[in-house]
Amino acid sequence: MFLQIDQVLTLEELEQLHSLCKAAPFVDGKLTAGIYAKAVKENQQLQGDSEAYERAAEIVLAALRRNILFEAFAQPRAIRPILFSRYQEGMGYGTHMDNTLMGRGEDLTRCDLSLTLFLSDPLTYEGGELLLDTTWGEQSFKLAAGSMVIYPSIFLHRVAPVTQGVRLVAVTWVQSRIRDPLERELLFELDTVRHSLFEKYGKTEEFDLLCKVYANLLRKWVEV
């Protein structure tokens, strides 16, 4: 299951991120690629030890943590450090799989979900679509600035070459408290339904029963 969430960032936050990225150094994206992905990765990334990076990462993490849909869908246990990727003309990212494990030692996390937060207006660049190879066929995403797509990290995927303009995105990975994607999807749908019922009818017996089912399934499946 994929989830598209619009307006994750405010216009002010988008402006701040563009200003920070414009003034900060970018490095070769291959530095953060896995051994096999290096062969197909052609982009640039905001240098991770800069003051601009720290501020930009704070903005994105704060936006994720306040987003109710993200919390309900991802059930985040850990969020990897944000990467800010820039694709100029001719750059793209060939077919690859995201690493199952990232980090080392106590920082080691499993990557259950991948996330792309679009920072560039799609009208300002051509190409650059995020393309997922799924059992339902190829899924394409090129979202408005400030919107994001989050999806299970089980798919081969690629970024189409940018043919004009500049594509700027923030990407990260999530280790979920709910490891199984089907269980995570069922909990998200139950949570969505119970919120809808409460808004329409208030606290009813049916609402209470649904809350009981949600709580006990969460108790059965959650990893803490």
PDB file of C-alpha atoms in Angstrom:
ATOM      1  CA  MET A   1       0.000   0.000   0.000  1.00  0.00           C
ATOM      2  CA  PHE A   2       1.212   3.466  -0.885  1.00  0.00           C
ATOM      3  CA  LEU A   3       0.107   6.637   0.863  1.00  0.00           C
ATOM      4  CA  GLN A   4       0.291  10.100  -0.646  1.00  0.00           C
ATOM      5  CA  ILE A   5       0.125  12.938   1.876  1.00  0.00           C
ATOM      6  CA  ASP A   6      -0.256  16.494   0.618  1.00  0.00           C
ATOM      7  CA  GLN A   7       0.908  19.713   2.288  1.00  0.00           C
ATOM      8  CA  VAL A   8       3.303  18.036   4.693  1.00  0.00           C
ATOM      9  CA  LEU A   9       5.338  21.247   4.646  1.00  0.00           C
ATOM     10  CA  THR A  10       4.086  24.801   4.906  1.00  0.00           C
ATOM     11  CA  LEU A  11       5.025  27.382   2.292  1.00  0.00           C
ATOM     12  CA  GLU A  12       7.308  29.027   4.842  1.00  0.00           C
ATOM     13  CA  GLU A  13       9.085  25.717   5.505  1.00  0.00           C
ATOM     14  CA  LEU A  14       9.510  25.097   1.777  1.00  0.00           C
ATOM     15  CA  GLU A  15      11.063  28.530   1.362  1.00  0.00           C
ATOM     16  CA  GLN A  16      13.415  27.883   4.281  1.00  0.00           C
ATOM     17  CA  LEU A  17      14.490  24.532   2.842  1.00  0.00           C
ATOM     18  CA  HIS A  18      15.174  26.011  -0.592  1.00  0.00           C
ATOM     19  CA  SER A  19      17.222  28.821   0.947  1.00  0.00           C
ATOM     20  CA  LEU A  20      19.249  26.372   3.025  1.00  0.00           C
ATOM     21  CA  CYS A  21      19.881  24.057   0.077  1.00  0.00           C
ATOM     22  CA  LYS A  22      20.784  26.939  -2.214  1.00  0.00           C
ATOM     23  CA  ALA A  23      23.495  28.198   0.129  1.00  0.00           C
ATOM     24  CA  ALA A  24      24.890  24.837   1.259  1.00  0.00           C
ATOM     25  CA  PRO A  25      27.414  22.466  -0.361  1.00  0.00           C
ATOM     26  CA  PHE A  26      26.233  19.336  -2.177  1.00  0.00           C
ATOM     27  CA  VAL A  27      28.336  16.195  -2.655  1.00  0.00           C
ATOM     28  CA  ASP A  28      28.226  13.155  -4.925  1.00  0.00           C
ATOM     29  CA  GLY A  29      25.185  11.017  -4.072  1.00  0.00           C
ATOM     30  CA  LYS A  30      27.194   7.831  -4.570  1.00  0.00           C
ATOM     31  CA  LEU A  31      28.726   8.413  -1.124  1.00  0.00           C
ATOM     32  CA  THR A  32      25.527   7.155   0.535  1.00  0.00           C
ATOM     33  CA  ALA A  33      24.650   4.447  -1.991  1.00  0.00           C
ATOM     34  CA  GLY A  34      24.938   0.720  -1.363  1.00  0.00           C
ATOM     35  CA  ILE A  35      27.545  -1.301  -3.214  1.00  0.00           C
ATOM     36  CA  TYR A  36      25.209  -2.206  -6.084  1.00  0.00           C
ATOM     37  CA  ALA A  37      23.260   1.062  -6.236  1.00  0.00           C
ATOM     38  CA  LYS A  38      26.447   3.081  -6.790  1.00  0.00           C
ATOM     39  CA  ALA A  39      26.504   1.865 -10.396  1.00  0.00           C
ATOM     40  CA  VAL A  40      23.147   3.506 -11.216  1.00  0.00           C
ATOM     41  CA  LYS A  41      22.982   6.489  -8.866  1.00  0.00           C
ATOM     42  CA  GLU A  42      23.580   9.890 -10.432  1.00  0.00           C
ATOM     43  CA  ASN A  43      22.574  12.716  -8.130  1.00  0.00           C
ATOM     44  CA  GLN A  44      23.915  15.108  -5.524  1.00  0.00           C
ATOM     45  CA  GLN A  45      23.185  15.269  -1.805  1.00  0.00           C
ATOM     46  CA  LEU A  46      23.343  18.032   0.748  1.00  0.00           C
ATOM     47  CA  GLN A  47      26.533  17.639   2.759  1.00  0.00           C
ATOM     48  CA  GLY A  48      25.584  15.944   6.002  1.00  0.00           C
ATOM     49  CA  ASP A  49      27.983  17.684   8.380  1.00  0.00           C
ATOM     50  CA  SER A  50      26.942  21.243   7.538  1.00  0.00           C
ATOM     51  CA  GLU A  51      24.920  23.630   9.682  1.00  0.00           C
ATOM     52  CA  ALA A  52      22.473  24.027   6.790  1.00  0.00           C
ATOM     53  CA  TYR A  53      21.881  20.280   6.727  1.00  0.00           C
ATOM     54  CA  GLU A  54      21.158  20.161  10.470  1.00  0.00           C
ATOM     55  CA  ARG A  55      18.578  22.932  10.195  1.00  0.00           C
ATOM     56  CA  ALA A  56      16.974  21.426   7.078  1.00  0.00           C
ATOM     57  CA  ALA A  57      16.735  18.004   8.709  1.00  0.00           C
ATOM     58  CA  GLU A  58      15.110  19.527  11.797  1.00  0.00           C
ATOM     59  CA  ILE A  59      12.423  21.131   9.633  1.00  0.00           C
ATOM     60  CA  VAL A  60      11.568  17.892   7.839  1.00  0.00           C
ATOM     61  CA  LEU A  61      11.595  15.727  10.972  1.00  0.00           C
ATOM     62  CA  ALA A  62       9.334  18.182  12.793  1.00  0.00           C
ATOM     63  CA  ALA A  63       6.915  18.116   9.856  1.00  0.00           C
ATOM     64  CA  LEU A  64       6.834  14.310   9.857  1.00  0.00           C
ATOM     65  CA  ARG A  65       6.309  14.035  13.597  1.00  0.00           C
ATOM     66  CA  ARG A  66       3.352  16.401  13.626  1.00  0.00           C
ATOM     67  CA  ASN A  67       1.642  14.670  10.694  1.00  0.00           C
ATOM     68  CA  ILE A  68      -1.200  12.480  11.974  1.00  0.00           C
ATOM     69  CA  LEU A  69      -1.524  10.473   8.753  1.00  0.00           C
ATOM     70  CA  PHE A  70       2.166   9.665   8.700  1.00  0.00           C
ATOM     71  CA  GLU A  71       2.066   8.471  12.306  1.00  0.00           C
ATOM     72  CA  ALA A  72      -1.016   6.313  11.724  1.00  0.00           C
ATOM     73  CA  PHE A  73       0.264   4.778   8.493  1.00  0.00           C
ATOM     74  CA  ALA A  74       3.949   4.283   9.305  1.00  0.00           C
ATOM     75  CA  GLN A  75       3.785   3.546  13.042  1.00  0.00           C
ATOM     76  CA  PRO A  76       7.382   4.818  13.187  1.00  0.00           C
ATOM     77  CA  ARG A  77       9.746   3.247  15.672  1.00  0.00           C
ATOM     78  CA  ALA A  78      12.827   4.849  14.112  1.00  0.00           C
ATOM     79  CA  ILE A  79      13.395   7.339  11.280  1.00  0.00           C
ATOM     80  CA  ARG A  80      16.709   7.328   9.442  1.00  0.00           C
ATOM     81  CA  PRO A  81      18.613  10.606   8.949  1.00  0.00           C
ATOM     82  CA  ILE A  82      17.092  12.698   6.190  1.00  0.00           C
ATOM     83  CA  LEU A  83      18.876  12.858   2.821  1.00  0.00           C
ATOM     84  CA  PHE A  84      18.362  15.889   0.604  1.00  0.00           C
ATOM     85  CA  SER A  85      18.884  14.808  -3.014  1.00  0.00           C
ATOM     86  CA  ARG A  86      19.299  17.118  -5.993  1.00  0.00           C
ATOM     87  CA  TYR A  87      18.933  15.979  -9.592  1.00  0.00           C
ATOM     88  CA  GLN A  88      20.154  18.361 -12.268  1.00  0.00           C
ATOM     89  CA  GLU A  89      19.736  17.872 -16.013  1.00  0.00           C
ATOM     90  CA  GLY A  90      20.885  14.431 -17.107  1.00  0.00           C
ATOM     91  CA  MET A  91      20.823  12.968 -13.595  1.00  0.00           C
ATOM     92  CA  GLY A  92      18.675  10.033 -12.494  1.00  0.00           C
ATOM     93  CA  TYR A  93      18.738   6.934 -10.338  1.00  0.00           C
ATOM     94  CA  GLY A  94      18.519   3.567 -12.091  1.00  0.00           C
ATOM     95  CA  THR A  95      16.602   0.534 -10.881  1.00  0.00           C
ATOM     96  CA  HIS A  96      17.618  -0.483  -7.360  1.00  0.00           C
ATOM     97  CA  MET A  97      16.466  -1.828  -4.012  1.00  0.00           C
ATOM     98  CA  ASP A  98      16.810   0.147  -0.812  1.00  0.00           C
ATOM     99  CA  ASN A  99      18.995  -1.507   1.800  1.00  0.00           C
ATOM    100  CA  THR A 100      17.158  -3.723   4.267  1.00  0.00           C
ATOM    101  CA  LEU A 101      19.399  -2.591   7.125  1.00  0.00           C
ATOM    102  CA  MET A 102      20.947   0.837   7.639  1.00  0.00           C
ATOM    103  CA  GLY A 103      23.336   2.125  10.264  1.00  0.00           C
ATOM    104  CA  ARG A 104      25.682   0.217  12.532  1.00  0.00           C
ATOM    105  CA  GLY A 105      25.764  -1.009  16.104  1.00  0.00           C
ATOM    106  CA  GLU A 106      23.123   0.611  18.294  1.00  0.00           C
ATOM    107  CA  ASP A 107      22.135   2.778  15.308  1.00  0.00           C
ATOM    108  CA  LEU A 108      21.236  -0.269  13.176  1.00  0.00           C
ATOM    109  CA  THR A 109      17.654  -0.137  11.900  1.00  0.00           C
ATOM    110  CA  ARG A 110      15.501  -2.210   9.582  1.00  0.00           C
ATOM    111  CA  CYS A 111      13.983  -0.297   6.672  1.00  0.00           C
ATOM    112  CA  ASP A 112      10.299  -1.160   6.396  1.00  0.00           C
ATOM    113  CA  LEU A 113       9.101   1.958   4.594  1.00  0.00           C
ATOM    114  CA  SER A 114      10.657   4.374   2.106  1.00  0.00           C
ATOM    115  CA  LEU A 115       9.617   8.008   1.893  1.00  0.00           C
ATOM    116  CA  THR A 116      10.080  10.710  -0.721  1.00  0.00           C
ATOM    117  CA  LEU A 117       9.132  14.289   0.142  1.00  0.00           C
ATOM    118  CA  PHE A 118       9.027  16.473  -2.958  1.00  0.00           C
ATOM    119  CA  LEU A 119      10.526  19.957  -2.560  1.00  0.00           C
ATOM    120  CA  SER A 120      10.464  21.256  -6.159  1.00  0.00           C
ATOM    121  CA  ASP A 121       7.399  22.490  -8.005  1.00  0.00           C
ATOM    122  CA  PRO A 122       6.789  19.779 -10.655  1.00  0.00           C
ATOM    123  CA  LEU A 123       6.278  22.506 -13.275  1.00  0.00           C
ATOM    124  CA  THR A 124       9.896  23.638 -12.830  1.00  0.00           C
ATOM    125  CA  TYR A 125      11.492  20.415 -14.087  1.00  0.00           C
ATOM    126  CA  GLU A 126      10.868  17.704 -16.645  1.00  0.00           C
ATOM    127  CA  GLY A 127      11.368  14.006 -15.995  1.00  0.00           C
ATOM    128  CA  GLY A 128      12.393  12.998 -12.500  1.00  0.00           C
ATOM    129  CA  GLU A 129       9.399  10.768 -11.760  1.00  0.00           C
ATOM    130  CA  LEU A 130       9.702   8.244  -8.932  1.00  0.00           C
ATOM    131  CA  LEU A 131       8.815   4.902 -10.547  1.00  0.00           C
ATOM    132  CA  LEU A 132       7.945   1.806  -8.499  1.00  0.00           C
ATOM    133  CA  ASP A 133       7.946  -1.661 -10.046  1.00  0.00           C
ATOM    134  CA  THR A 134       4.932  -3.364  -8.432  1.00  0.00           C
ATOM    135  CA  THR A 135       2.723  -6.383  -9.097  1.00  0.00           C
ATOM    136  CA  TRP A 136       0.098  -3.899 -10.343  1.00  0.00           C
ATOM    137  CA  GLY A 137       2.506  -2.476 -12.889  1.00  0.00           C
ATOM    138  CA  GLU A 138       4.740   0.562 -12.768  1.00  0.00           C
ATOM    139  CA  GLN A 139       3.524   3.285 -10.403  1.00  0.00           C
ATOM    140  CA  SER A 140       4.652   6.853 -11.109  1.00  0.00           C
ATOM    141  CA  PHE A 141       4.880   9.729  -8.621  1.00  0.00           C
ATOM    142  CA  LYS A 142       5.714  13.362  -9.312  1.00  0.00           C
ATOM    143  CA  LEU A 143       4.010  15.338  -6.580  1.00  0.00           C
ATOM    144  CA  ALA A 144       3.507  18.968  -5.674  1.00  0.00           C
ATOM    145  CA  ALA A 145       6.173  20.670  -3.579  1.00  0.00           C
ATOM    146  CA  GLY A 146       5.548  19.848   0.076  1.00  0.00           C
ATOM    147  CA  SER A 147       3.780  16.540  -0.662  1.00  0.00           C
ATOM    148  CA  MET A 148       5.184  13.082  -0.018  1.00  0.00           C
ATOM    149  CA  VAL A 149       4.674   9.436  -0.878  1.00  0.00           C
ATOM    150  CA  ILE A 150       5.456   6.635   1.556  1.00  0.00           C
ATOM    151  CA  TYR A 151       5.556   2.990   0.534  1.00  0.00           C
ATOM    152  CA  PRO A 152       6.879  -0.405   1.688  1.00  0.00           C
ATOM    153  CA  SER A 153      10.593  -0.801   0.946  1.00  0.00           C
ATOM    154  CA  ILE A 154       9.989  -4.076  -0.895  1.00  0.00           C
ATOM    155  CA  PHE A 155       9.836  -2.729  -4.436  1.00  0.00           C
ATOM    156  CA  LEU A 156      12.448  -2.201  -7.110  1.00  0.00           C
ATOM    157  CA  HIS A 157      12.257   1.460  -8.016  1.00  0.00           C
ATOM    158  CA  ARG A 158      14.051   4.195  -9.923  1.00  0.00           C
ATOM    159  CA  VAL A 159      14.078   7.929 -10.595  1.00  0.00           C
ATOM    160  CA  ALA A 160      13.631   8.845 -14.243  1.00  0.00           C
ATOM    161  CA  PRO A 161      16.363  11.127 -15.650  1.00  0.00           C
ATOM    162  CA  VAL A 162      15.718  14.841 -15.300  1.00  0.00           C
ATOM    163  CA  THR A 163      15.701  16.352 -18.781  1.00  0.00           C
ATOM    164  CA  GLN A 164      15.188  19.982 -17.780  1.00  0.00           C
ATOM    165  CA  GLY A 165      15.350  21.968 -14.544  1.00  0.00           C
ATOM    166  CA  VAL A 166      16.246  20.713 -11.074  1.00  0.00           C
ATOM    167  CA  ARG A 167      14.496  18.100  -8.928  1.00  0.00           C
ATOM    168  CA  LEU A 168      14.996  18.532  -5.176  1.00  0.00           C
ATOM    169  CA  VAL A 169      13.620  15.966  -2.711  1.00  0.00           C
ATOM    170  CA  ALA A 170      14.058  14.802   0.857  1.00  0.00           C
ATOM    171  CA  VAL A 171      14.163  11.045   1.367  1.00  0.00           C
ATOM    172  CA  THR A 172      14.312   8.799   4.402  1.00  0.00           C
ATOM    173  CA  TRP A 173      13.409   5.339   5.667  1.00  0.00           C
ATOM    174  CA  VAL A 174      11.318   4.153   8.582  1.00  0.00           C
ATOM    175  CA  GLN A 175      11.512   1.149  10.865  1.00  0.00           C
ATOM    176  CA  SER A 176       7.906   0.554  11.835  1.00  0.00           C
ATOM    177  CA  ARG A 177       6.550  -0.706  15.125  1.00  0.00           C
ATOM    178  CA  ILE A 178       4.425  -2.998  12.905  1.00  0.00           C
ATOM    179  CA  ARG A 179       6.830  -5.080  10.850  1.00  0.00           C
ATOM    180  CA  ASP A 180       4.352  -6.869   8.547  1.00  0.00           C
ATOM    181  CA  PRO A 181       2.981  -4.591   5.773  1.00  0.00           C
ATOM    182  CA  LEU A 182      -0.445  -6.278   5.709  1.00  0.00           C
ATOM    183  CA  GLU A 183      -0.855  -5.916   9.464  1.00  0.00           C
ATOM    184  CA  ARG A 184       0.239  -2.289   9.213  1.00  0.00           C
ATOM    185  CA  GLU A 185      -2.296  -1.648   6.447  1.00  0.00           C
ATOM    186  CA  LEU A 186      -5.132  -3.272   8.414  1.00  0.00           C
ATOM    187  CA  LEU A 187      -4.368  -1.152  11.474  1.00  0.00           C
ATOM    188  CA  PHE A 188      -4.275   2.006   9.374  1.00  0.00           C
ATOM    189  CA  GLU A 189      -7.640   1.213   7.804  1.00  0.00           C
ATOM    190  CA  LEU A 190      -9.203   0.391  11.178  1.00  0.00           C
ATOM    191  CA  ASP A 191      -7.846   3.626  12.613  1.00  0.00           C
ATOM    192  CA  THR A 192      -9.219   5.581   9.638  1.00  0.00           C
ATOM    193  CA  VAL A 193     -12.685   4.033  10.059  1.00  0.00           C
ATOM    194  CA  ARG A 194     -12.873   4.635  13.799  1.00  0.00           C
ATOM    195  CA  HIS A 195     -11.919   8.295  13.390  1.00  0.00           C
ATOM    196  CA  SER A 196     -14.574   8.684  10.703  1.00  0.00           C
ATOM    197  CA  LEU A 197     -17.251   7.029  12.878  1.00  0.00           C
ATOM    198  CA  PHE A 198     -16.376   9.235  15.826  1.00  0.00           C
ATOM    199  CA  GLU A 199     -16.626  12.391  13.719  1.00  0.00           C
ATOM    200  CA  LYS A 200     -20.047  11.357  12.371  1.00  0.00           C
ATOM    201  CA  TYR A 201     -21.708   9.750  15.401  1.00  0.00           C
ATOM    202  CA  GLY A 202     -19.594  10.434  18.454  1.00  0.00           C
ATOM    203  CA  LYS A 203     -18.786   7.801  21.065  1.00  0.00           C
ATOM    204  CA  THR A 204     -21.094   4.857  20.374  1.00  0.00           C
ATOM    205  CA  GLU A 205     -21.047   1.177  21.283  1.00  0.00           C
ATOM    206  CA  GLU A 206     -19.840   0.374  17.764  1.00  0.00           C
ATOM    207  CA  PHE A 207     -17.034   2.910  18.134  1.00  0.00           C
ATOM    208  CA  ASP A 208     -15.972   1.393  21.449  1.00  0.00           C
ATOM    209  CA  LEU A 209     -15.948  -2.102  19.959  1.00  0.00           C
ATOM    210  CA  LEU A 210     -13.832  -0.926  17.052  1.00  0.00           C
ATOM    211  CA  CYS A 211     -11.411   0.712  19.485  1.00  0.00           C
ATOM    212  CA  LYS A 212     -11.179  -2.602  21.349  1.00  0.00           C
ATOM    213  CA  VAL A 213     -10.381  -4.496  18.140  1.00  0.00           C
ATOM    214  CA  TYR A 214      -7.768  -1.908  17.108  1.00  0.00           C
ATOM    215  CA  ALA A 215      -6.113  -1.882  20.534  1.00  0.00           C
ATOM    216  CA  ASN A 216      -5.911  -5.653  20.808  1.00  0.00           C
ATOM    217  CA  LEU A 217      -4.555  -6.116  17.278  1.00  0.00           C
ATOM    218  CA  LEU A 218      -1.970  -3.418  17.990  1.00  0.00           C
ATOM    219  CA  ARG A 219      -1.067  -5.213  21.228  1.00  0.00           C
ATOM    220  CA  LYS A 220      -0.684  -8.480  19.300  1.00  0.00           C
ATOM    221  CA  TRP A 221       1.501  -7.119  16.505  1.00  0.00           C
ATOM    222  CA  VAL A 222       3.450  -4.165  17.894  1.00  0.00           C
ATOM    223  CA  GLU A 223       7.236  -4.272  18.426  1.00  0.00           C
ATOM    224  CA  VAL A 224       8.601  -1.869  21.028  1.00  0.00           C
TER     225      VAL A 224
END
